[in-house]
XYZ file of C-alpha atoms in Angstrom:
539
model
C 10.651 33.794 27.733
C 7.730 35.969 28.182
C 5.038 36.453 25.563
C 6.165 39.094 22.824
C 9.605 37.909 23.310
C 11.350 37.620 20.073
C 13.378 34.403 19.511
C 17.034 34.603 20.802
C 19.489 34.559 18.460
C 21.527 32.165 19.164
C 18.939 29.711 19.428
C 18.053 31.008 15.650
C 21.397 30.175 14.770
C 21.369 26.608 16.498
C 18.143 25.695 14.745
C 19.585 26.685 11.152
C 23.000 25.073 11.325
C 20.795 21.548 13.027
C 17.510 22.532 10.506
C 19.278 19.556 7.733
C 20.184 17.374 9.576
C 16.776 17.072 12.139
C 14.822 17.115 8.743
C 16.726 14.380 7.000
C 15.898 12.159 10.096
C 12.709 13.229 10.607
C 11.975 12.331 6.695
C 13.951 8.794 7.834
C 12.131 8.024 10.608
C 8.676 8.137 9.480
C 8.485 8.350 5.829
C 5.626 10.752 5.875
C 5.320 14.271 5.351
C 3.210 15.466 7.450
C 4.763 12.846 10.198
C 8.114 14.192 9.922
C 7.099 18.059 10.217
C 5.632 17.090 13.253
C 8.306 15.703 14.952
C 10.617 17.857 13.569
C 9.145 20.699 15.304
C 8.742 18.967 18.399
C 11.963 18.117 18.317
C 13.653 21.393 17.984
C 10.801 22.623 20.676
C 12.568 20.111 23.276
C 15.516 21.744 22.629
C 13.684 24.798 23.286
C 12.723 24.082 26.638
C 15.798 23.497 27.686
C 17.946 26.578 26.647
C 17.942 28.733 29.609
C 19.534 25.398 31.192
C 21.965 25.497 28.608
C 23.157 29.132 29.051
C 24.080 28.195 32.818
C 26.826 26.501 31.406
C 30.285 27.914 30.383
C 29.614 29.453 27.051
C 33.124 27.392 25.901
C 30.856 23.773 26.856
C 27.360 24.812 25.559
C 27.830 24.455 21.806
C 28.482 20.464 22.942
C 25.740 20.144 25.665
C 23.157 21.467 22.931
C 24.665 18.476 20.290
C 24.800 16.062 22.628
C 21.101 16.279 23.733
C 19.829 16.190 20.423
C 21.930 13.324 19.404
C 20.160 11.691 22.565
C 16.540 12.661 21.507
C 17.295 11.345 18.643
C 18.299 8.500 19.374
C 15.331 7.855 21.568
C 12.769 8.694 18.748
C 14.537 6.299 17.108
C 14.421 3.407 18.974
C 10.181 4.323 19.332
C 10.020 4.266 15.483
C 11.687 1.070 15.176
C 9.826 -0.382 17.595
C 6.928 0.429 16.775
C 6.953 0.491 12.569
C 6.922 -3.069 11.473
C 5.961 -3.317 8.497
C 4.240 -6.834 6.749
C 6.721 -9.194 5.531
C 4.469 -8.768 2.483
C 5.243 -5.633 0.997
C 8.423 -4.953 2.779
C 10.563 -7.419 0.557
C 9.220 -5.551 -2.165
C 10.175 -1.897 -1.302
C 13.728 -2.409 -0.007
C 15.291 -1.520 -2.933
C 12.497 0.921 -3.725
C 13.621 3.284 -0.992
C 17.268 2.485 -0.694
C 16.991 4.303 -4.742
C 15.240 7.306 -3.236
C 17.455 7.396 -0.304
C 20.427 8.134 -2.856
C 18.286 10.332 -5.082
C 17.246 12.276 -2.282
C 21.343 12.666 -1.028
C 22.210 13.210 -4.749
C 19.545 16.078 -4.718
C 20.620 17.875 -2.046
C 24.137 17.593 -3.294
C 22.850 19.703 -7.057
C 20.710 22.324 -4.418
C 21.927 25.585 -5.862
C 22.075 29.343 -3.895
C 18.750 30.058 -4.220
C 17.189 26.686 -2.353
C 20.115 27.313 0.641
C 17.821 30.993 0.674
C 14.720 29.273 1.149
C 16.184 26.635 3.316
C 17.248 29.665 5.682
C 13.832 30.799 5.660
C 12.563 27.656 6.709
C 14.623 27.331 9.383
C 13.927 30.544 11.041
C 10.124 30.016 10.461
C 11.046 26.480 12.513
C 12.495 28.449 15.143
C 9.816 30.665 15.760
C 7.276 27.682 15.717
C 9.657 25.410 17.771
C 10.169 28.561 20.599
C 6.463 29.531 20.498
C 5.894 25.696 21.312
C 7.805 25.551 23.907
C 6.541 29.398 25.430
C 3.271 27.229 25.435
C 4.617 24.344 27.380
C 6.158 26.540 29.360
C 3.105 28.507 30.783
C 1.128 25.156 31.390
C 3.532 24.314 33.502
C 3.268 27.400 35.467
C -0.487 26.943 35.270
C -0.561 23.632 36.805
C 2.477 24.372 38.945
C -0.264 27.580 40.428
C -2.767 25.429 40.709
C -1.114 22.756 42.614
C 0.004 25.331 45.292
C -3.277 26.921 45.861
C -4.534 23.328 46.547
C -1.492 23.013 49.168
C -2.033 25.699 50.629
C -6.288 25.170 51.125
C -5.270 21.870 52.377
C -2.704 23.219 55.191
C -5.436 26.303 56.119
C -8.148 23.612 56.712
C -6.265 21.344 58.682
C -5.812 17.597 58.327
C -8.020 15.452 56.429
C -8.468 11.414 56.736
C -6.523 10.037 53.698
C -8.741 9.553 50.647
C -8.007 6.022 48.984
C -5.359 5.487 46.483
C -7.268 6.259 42.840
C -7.765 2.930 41.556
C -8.489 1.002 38.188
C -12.443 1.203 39.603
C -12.136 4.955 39.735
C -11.020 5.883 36.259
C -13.298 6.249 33.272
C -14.040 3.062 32.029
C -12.806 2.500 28.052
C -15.450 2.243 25.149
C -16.687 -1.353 24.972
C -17.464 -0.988 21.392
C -16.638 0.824 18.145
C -18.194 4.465 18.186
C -21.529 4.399 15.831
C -20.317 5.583 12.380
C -16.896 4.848 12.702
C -14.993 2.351 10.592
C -11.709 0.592 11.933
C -9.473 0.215 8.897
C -8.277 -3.610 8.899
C -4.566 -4.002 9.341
C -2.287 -3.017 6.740
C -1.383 -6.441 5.650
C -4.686 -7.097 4.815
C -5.419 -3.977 2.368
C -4.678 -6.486 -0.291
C -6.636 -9.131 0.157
C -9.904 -6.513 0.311
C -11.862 -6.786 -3.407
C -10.718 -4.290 -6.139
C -12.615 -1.288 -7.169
C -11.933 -0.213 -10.800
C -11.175 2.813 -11.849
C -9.138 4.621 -14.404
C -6.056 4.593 -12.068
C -3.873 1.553 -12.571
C -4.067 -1.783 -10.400
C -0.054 -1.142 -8.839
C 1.714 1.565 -9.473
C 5.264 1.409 -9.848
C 7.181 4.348 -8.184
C 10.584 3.647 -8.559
C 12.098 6.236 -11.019
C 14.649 4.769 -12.367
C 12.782 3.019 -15.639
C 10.590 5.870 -16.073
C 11.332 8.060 -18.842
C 11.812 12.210 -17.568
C 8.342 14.041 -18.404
C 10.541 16.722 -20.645
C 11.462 13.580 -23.590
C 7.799 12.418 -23.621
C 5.358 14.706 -21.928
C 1.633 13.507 -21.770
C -1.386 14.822 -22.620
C -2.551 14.566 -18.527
C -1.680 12.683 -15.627
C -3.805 10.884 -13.593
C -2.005 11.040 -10.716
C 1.525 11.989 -9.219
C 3.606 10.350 -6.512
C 6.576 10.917 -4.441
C 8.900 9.482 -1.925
C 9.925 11.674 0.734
C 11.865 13.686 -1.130
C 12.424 11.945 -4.195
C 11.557 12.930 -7.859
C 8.326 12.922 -8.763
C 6.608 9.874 -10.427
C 3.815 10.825 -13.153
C 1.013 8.592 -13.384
C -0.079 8.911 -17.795
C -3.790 7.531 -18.455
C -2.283 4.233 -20.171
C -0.764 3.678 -16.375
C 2.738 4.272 -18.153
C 4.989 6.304 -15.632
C 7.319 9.388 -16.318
C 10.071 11.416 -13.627
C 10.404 14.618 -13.046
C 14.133 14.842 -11.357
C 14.951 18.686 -11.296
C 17.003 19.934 -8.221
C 14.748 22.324 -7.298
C 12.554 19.383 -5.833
C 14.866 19.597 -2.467
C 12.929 22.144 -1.441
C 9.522 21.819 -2.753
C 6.060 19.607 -0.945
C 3.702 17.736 -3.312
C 0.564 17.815 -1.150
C -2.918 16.195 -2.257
C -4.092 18.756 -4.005
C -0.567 19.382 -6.282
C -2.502 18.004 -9.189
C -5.099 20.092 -11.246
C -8.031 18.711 -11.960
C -7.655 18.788 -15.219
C -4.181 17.249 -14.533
C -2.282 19.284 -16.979
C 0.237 21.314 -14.286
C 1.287 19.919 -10.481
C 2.322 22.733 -8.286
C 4.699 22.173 -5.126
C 4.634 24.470 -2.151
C 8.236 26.342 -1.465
C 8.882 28.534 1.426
C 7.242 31.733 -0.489
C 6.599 30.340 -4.157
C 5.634 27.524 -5.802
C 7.459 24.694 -8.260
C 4.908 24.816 -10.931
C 4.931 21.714 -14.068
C 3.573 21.390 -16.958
C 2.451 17.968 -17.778
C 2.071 18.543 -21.296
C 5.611 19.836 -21.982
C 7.545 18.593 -18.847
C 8.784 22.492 -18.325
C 9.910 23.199 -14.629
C 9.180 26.901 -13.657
C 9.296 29.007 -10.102
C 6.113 31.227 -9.638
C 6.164 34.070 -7.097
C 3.854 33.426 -4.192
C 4.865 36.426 -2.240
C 4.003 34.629 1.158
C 5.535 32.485 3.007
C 3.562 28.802 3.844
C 2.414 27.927 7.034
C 3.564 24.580 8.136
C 1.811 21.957 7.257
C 1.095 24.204 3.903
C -1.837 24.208 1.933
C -2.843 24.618 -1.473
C -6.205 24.790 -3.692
C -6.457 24.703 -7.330
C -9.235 27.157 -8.298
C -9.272 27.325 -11.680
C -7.067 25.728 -14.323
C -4.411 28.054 -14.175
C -5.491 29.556 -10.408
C -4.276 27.915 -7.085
C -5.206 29.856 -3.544
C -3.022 29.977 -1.095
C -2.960 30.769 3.216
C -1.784 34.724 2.974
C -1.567 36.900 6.051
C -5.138 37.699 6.667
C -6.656 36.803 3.468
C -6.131 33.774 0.980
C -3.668 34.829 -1.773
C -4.545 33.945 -4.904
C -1.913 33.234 -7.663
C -1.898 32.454 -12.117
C 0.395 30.157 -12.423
C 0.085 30.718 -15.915
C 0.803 34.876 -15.388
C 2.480 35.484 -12.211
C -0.946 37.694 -11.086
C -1.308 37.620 -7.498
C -4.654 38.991 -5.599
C -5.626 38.852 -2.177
C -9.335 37.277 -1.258
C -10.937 39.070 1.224
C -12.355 37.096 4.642
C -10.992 33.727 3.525
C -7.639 32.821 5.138
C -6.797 30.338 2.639
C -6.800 27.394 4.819
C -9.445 24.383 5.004
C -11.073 25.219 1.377
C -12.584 22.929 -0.216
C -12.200 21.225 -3.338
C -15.367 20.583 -5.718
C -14.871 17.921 -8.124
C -17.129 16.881 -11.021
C -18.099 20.390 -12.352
C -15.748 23.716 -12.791
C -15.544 25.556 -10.053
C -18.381 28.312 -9.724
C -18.127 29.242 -5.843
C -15.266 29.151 -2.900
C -16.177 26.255 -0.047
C -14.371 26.280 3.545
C -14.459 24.162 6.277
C -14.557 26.479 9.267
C -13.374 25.317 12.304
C -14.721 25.765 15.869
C -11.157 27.347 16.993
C -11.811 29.695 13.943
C -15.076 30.794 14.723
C -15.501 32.626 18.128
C -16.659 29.446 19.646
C -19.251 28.671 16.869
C -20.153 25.560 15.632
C -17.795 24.124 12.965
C -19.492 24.309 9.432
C -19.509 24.726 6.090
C -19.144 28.058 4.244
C -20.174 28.535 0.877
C -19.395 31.571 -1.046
C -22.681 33.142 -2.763
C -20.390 35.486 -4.943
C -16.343 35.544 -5.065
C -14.409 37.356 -2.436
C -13.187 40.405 -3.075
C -9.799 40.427 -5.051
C -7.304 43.023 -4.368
C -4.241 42.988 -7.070
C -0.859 42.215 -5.029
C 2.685 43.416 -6.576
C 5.380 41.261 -7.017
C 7.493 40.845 -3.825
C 11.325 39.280 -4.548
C 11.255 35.336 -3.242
C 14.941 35.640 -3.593
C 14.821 32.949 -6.374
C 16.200 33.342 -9.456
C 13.952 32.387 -12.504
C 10.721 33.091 -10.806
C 7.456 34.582 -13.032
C 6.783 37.635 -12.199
C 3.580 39.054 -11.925
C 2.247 41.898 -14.171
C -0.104 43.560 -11.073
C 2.289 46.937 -9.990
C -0.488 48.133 -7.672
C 0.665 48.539 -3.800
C 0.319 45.762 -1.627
C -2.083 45.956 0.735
C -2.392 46.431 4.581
C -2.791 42.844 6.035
C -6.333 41.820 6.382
C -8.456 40.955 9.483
C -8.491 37.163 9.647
C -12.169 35.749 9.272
C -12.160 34.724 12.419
C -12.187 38.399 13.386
C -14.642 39.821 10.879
C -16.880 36.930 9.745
C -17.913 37.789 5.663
C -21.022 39.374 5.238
C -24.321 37.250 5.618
C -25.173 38.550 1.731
C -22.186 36.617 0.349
C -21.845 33.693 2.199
C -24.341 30.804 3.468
C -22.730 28.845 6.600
C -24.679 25.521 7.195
C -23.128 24.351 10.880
C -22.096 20.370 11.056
C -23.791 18.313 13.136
C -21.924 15.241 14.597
C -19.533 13.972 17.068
C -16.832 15.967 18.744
C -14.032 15.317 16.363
C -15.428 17.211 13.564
C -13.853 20.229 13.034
C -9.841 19.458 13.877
C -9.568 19.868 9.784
C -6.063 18.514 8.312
C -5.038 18.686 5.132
C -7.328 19.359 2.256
C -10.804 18.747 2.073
C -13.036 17.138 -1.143
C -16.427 17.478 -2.467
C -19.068 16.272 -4.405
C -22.669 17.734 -4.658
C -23.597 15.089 -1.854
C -20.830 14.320 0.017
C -18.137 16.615 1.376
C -14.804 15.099 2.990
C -11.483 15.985 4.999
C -8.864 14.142 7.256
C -8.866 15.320 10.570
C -7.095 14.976 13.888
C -7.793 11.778 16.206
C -7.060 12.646 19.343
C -10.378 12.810 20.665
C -11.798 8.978 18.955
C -11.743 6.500 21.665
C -11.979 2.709 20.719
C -12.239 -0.281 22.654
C -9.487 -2.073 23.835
C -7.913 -4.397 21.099
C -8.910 -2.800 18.554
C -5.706 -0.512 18.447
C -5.690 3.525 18.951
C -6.398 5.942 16.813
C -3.567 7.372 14.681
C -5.329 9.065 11.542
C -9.020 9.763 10.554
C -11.200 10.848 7.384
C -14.326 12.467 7.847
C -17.449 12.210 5.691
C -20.609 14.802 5.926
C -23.281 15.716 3.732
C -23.592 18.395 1.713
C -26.441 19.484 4.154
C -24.213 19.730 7.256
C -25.253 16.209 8.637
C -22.197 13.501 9.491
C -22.150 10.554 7.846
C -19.195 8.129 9.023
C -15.253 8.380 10.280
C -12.864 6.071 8.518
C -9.960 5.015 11.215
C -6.542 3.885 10.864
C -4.596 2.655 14.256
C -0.860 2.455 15.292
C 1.437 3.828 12.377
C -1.083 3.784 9.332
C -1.551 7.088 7.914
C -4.797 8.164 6.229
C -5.181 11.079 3.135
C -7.905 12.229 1.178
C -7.740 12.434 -2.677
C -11.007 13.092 -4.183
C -13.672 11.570 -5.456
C -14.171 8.100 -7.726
C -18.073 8.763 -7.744
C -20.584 11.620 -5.967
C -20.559 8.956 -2.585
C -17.125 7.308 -3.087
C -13.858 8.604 -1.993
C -10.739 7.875 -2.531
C -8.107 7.616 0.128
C -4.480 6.512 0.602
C -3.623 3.986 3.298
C 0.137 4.576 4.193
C 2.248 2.722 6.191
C 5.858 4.643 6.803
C 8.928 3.373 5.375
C 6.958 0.174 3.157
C 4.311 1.094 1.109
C 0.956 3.119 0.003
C -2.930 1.515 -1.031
C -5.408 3.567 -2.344
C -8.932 2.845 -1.229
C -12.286 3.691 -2.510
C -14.685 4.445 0.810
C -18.323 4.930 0.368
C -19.075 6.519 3.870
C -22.911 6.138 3.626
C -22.850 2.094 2.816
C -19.471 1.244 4.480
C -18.191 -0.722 1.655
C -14.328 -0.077 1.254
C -12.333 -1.352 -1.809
C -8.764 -1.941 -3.277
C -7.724 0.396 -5.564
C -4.085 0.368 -6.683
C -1.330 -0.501 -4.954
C 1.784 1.590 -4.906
C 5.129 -0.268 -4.337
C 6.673 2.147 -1.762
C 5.220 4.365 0.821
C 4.422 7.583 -1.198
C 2.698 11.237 -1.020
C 0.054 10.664 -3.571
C -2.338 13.469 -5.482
C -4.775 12.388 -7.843
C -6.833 14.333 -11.236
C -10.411 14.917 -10.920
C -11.867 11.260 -11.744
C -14.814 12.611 -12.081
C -14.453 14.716 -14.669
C -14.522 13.536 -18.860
C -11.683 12.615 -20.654
């Protein structure tokens, strides 16, 4: 249990015989990916907690005890979910059937998983583990912390003697609540009303249709590019064509594989998918399905950047790892970890953004970090994924030693320019990928600090908008089970976001942070990861 510990075994093997099965419900209870690695880990870091209570049993009776307290956290999770995701009467009707098709898609999926996903499935599970015990390590000394704390206040109270009794804290006593909406932030209306808000045009159709099943596969008529790609849960994918005409992509190597908001290239010629150490890489233009060697394994939640047309950087151990999906070539970036980049949209890429964040930065203001000249790239070999199939790399040079994080060794003040953020405490808890115009720059980010009056809901998901010159413009807010992600740009002030609500259905908004003004822009018929093309971009 101490730090440095490694993680027992047979808690190892617990977690990847229960791994499926705390997924699948995970994916059923909240219909969102990020949602359901969340409480997957926090579920398997309960069962953490508890398993030096569990090896006080008789080893014959512990195998049981360890089932039976799952079962019984999950069962309470779901009784939360279902009482607290209700979706409108609206769109419900409408998605039903929607997701009882991807239900049996995604079971008929796993079924065709061949040897090479169980590998990668394994690999997941153990990197679960070690997040789940390390979770629970961290619970674990807060506890002591307080538990300290509270007897060093016993015992100053029993060396000083008795004290009159202080009054009972009351309702007087607390912190009162925010009597109005924070300046800057907009308070998405409720779900059910996305659809009565007026409709922004763009070139992505009005409602999108993501049930497979009439959609022709993307290998009999591949298009030219998509304009966008969806998903449910773990469903195949849904390609979005520019005449709003939809194609599937239903390979069994999806089981395994994340579309995230960046998946699509700008150009929106190839999607790549995030695997446990490679990526699921397709070609729009021929429908071909091919594994590309990553040679590192993805943090969770992963992350991905297209850099180029054929280029995508990825988190690496110290350094972001770049990969040609085109070639197999790997190279390590020096003092860039990979996570929080940016993605510029409008004009080719010319220079690497991050978001740094304050946790990142030795206590530094969060900012913006843009890259004067590239990184330097460092050829990686190939390192076996373990996955038949997979492109390999023509780079035979050594890999390297792992890099210093830039946390550790900021880059040198002759190739980067960092232009600190200036705004209210929630800026800088970065999730998910961030967007970019020449004016505007924009990322989701964590809530937990946003504090609204009462009625008007809490806080459950958040975009932030800042200018290109460090200064914060406005926080869009979603409350109760509404999820909010970023998807680029529709002009250099407008954004695009997707409004989700678990388990019914998905609308894309365009946001213009600076004016307020939010708009309808397609509505999808099920609840849905979503990535969109640059928009901004000809053609």
């Amino acid at each position: 249990m101490e730090a440095g510990r490694q993680v027992p075994e047979d808690f190892a093997s617990f977690v990847a015989t229960q791994e499926r099965r705390v997924r699948a419900a995970s994916h059923g209870l909240t219909g969102n990916d990020r949602l359901a690695e969340a409480l997957r880990r926090d579920l398997i870091a309960a069962i953490a907690l508890r398993w030096w209570w569990f090896r006080l049993r008789p080893a014959r009776s512990r195998p049981a005890a360890r089932a039976a307290y799952l079962d019984r956290i999950l069962r309470r999770e779901a009784r939360a979910w279902r009482t607290e995701s209700t979706g409108p009467g609206w769109l419900a009707a409408r998605s039903a059937r929607s997701r009882a098709g991807t239900r049996s898609r995604a079971r008929a999926g796993r079924i065709r998983v061949v040897e090479d996903e169980e590998v990668i499935e394994t690999e997941a599970a153990t990197q679960l583990a070690r997040d789940a015990w390390d979770l629970a390590k961290q619970v674990r000394r807060r506890r002591r912390v307080v538990a300290a704390i509270a007897a060093a206040l016993l015992g100053c109270v029993a060396l000083v003697g008795p004290r009159p009794p202080s009054p009972a804290p009351g309702p007087d006593l607390l912190p009162p609540p925010p009597t109005v909406v924070p300046t800057g932030v907009l308070v998405l209306p409720a779900f059910a009303r996305l659809a009565e808000l007026d409709r922004r045009a763009t070139r992505l159709p009005e409602t999108i249709n993501v049930d497979p099943t009439p959609a022709p596969p993307l290998l009999d008529q591949p298009l030219p590019r998509a304009l966008a790609v969806l998903r449910q849960g773990l469903g195949p994918l849904v390609v979005v064509g520019g005449d709003g005409q939809t194609r599937r992509v239903d390979d069994p190597r999806l089981a395994a594989a994340r579309l995230l908001t960046t998946s699509l290239s700008p150009d929106g010629t190839r999607i790549a998918l995030t695997r446990a150490n490679d990526l699921l890489v397709i070609d729009v233009t021929t429908g071909e399905v091919r594994s590309v060697t990553a040679g590192s394994v993805q943090p969770n939640p992963p992350s991905l950047v297209w850099h180029s047309r054929s280029a995508v950087l990825l988190p690496g151990r110290g350094a972001a790892r770049q990969v040609d999906v085109d070639t197999g070539a790997m190279s390590d970036l020096a003092g860039t970890s990979g996570s929080n980049l940016v993605t510029t949209q409008g004009a080719a890429a010319t220079r690497i953004t991050e978001l740094v964040s304050t946790s990142a930065s030795n206590g530094l203001p969060t900012r913006i970090r843009y890259w004067r000249t590239g990184p330097t790239a460092t050829p990686v070999a190939a390192q076996a994924s373990g996955t038949p199939g997979a492109t390999p790399p023509p780079s035979t040079s050594p890999s390297p030693s792992p890099s210093p994080s830039p946390a550790a060794l900021p880059a040198p003040a002759r190739d980067v320019e960092d232009r600190p953020l200036f705004g209210p405490n929630w800026i800088g808890g970065w999730i998910d990928g961030a967007w970019s115009t020449q004016d505007t720059l924009a990322s989701a980010c964590g809530p937990g600090s946003i504090l609204l009056p009462q009625g008007s809901g809490v806080a459950r998901s958040a975009v932030v908008a800042v200018g290109a010159n460090g200064l914060y413009l406005a926080t869009l807010v979603a409350v109760e089970t509404t999820t909010l992600d970023a998807l680029g740009f529709v002009d250099s002030q407008t954004l695009l976001v997707a409004a989700g609500l678990p388990r019914t259905a998905t609308v894309i908004l365009a946001w213009t942070p600076r004016t307020g003004e939010i708009a309808r822009v397609s509505t999808v018929s099920a609840h849905s990861q979503v990535a969109v093309a640059d928009l901004l971009a000809p053609g």
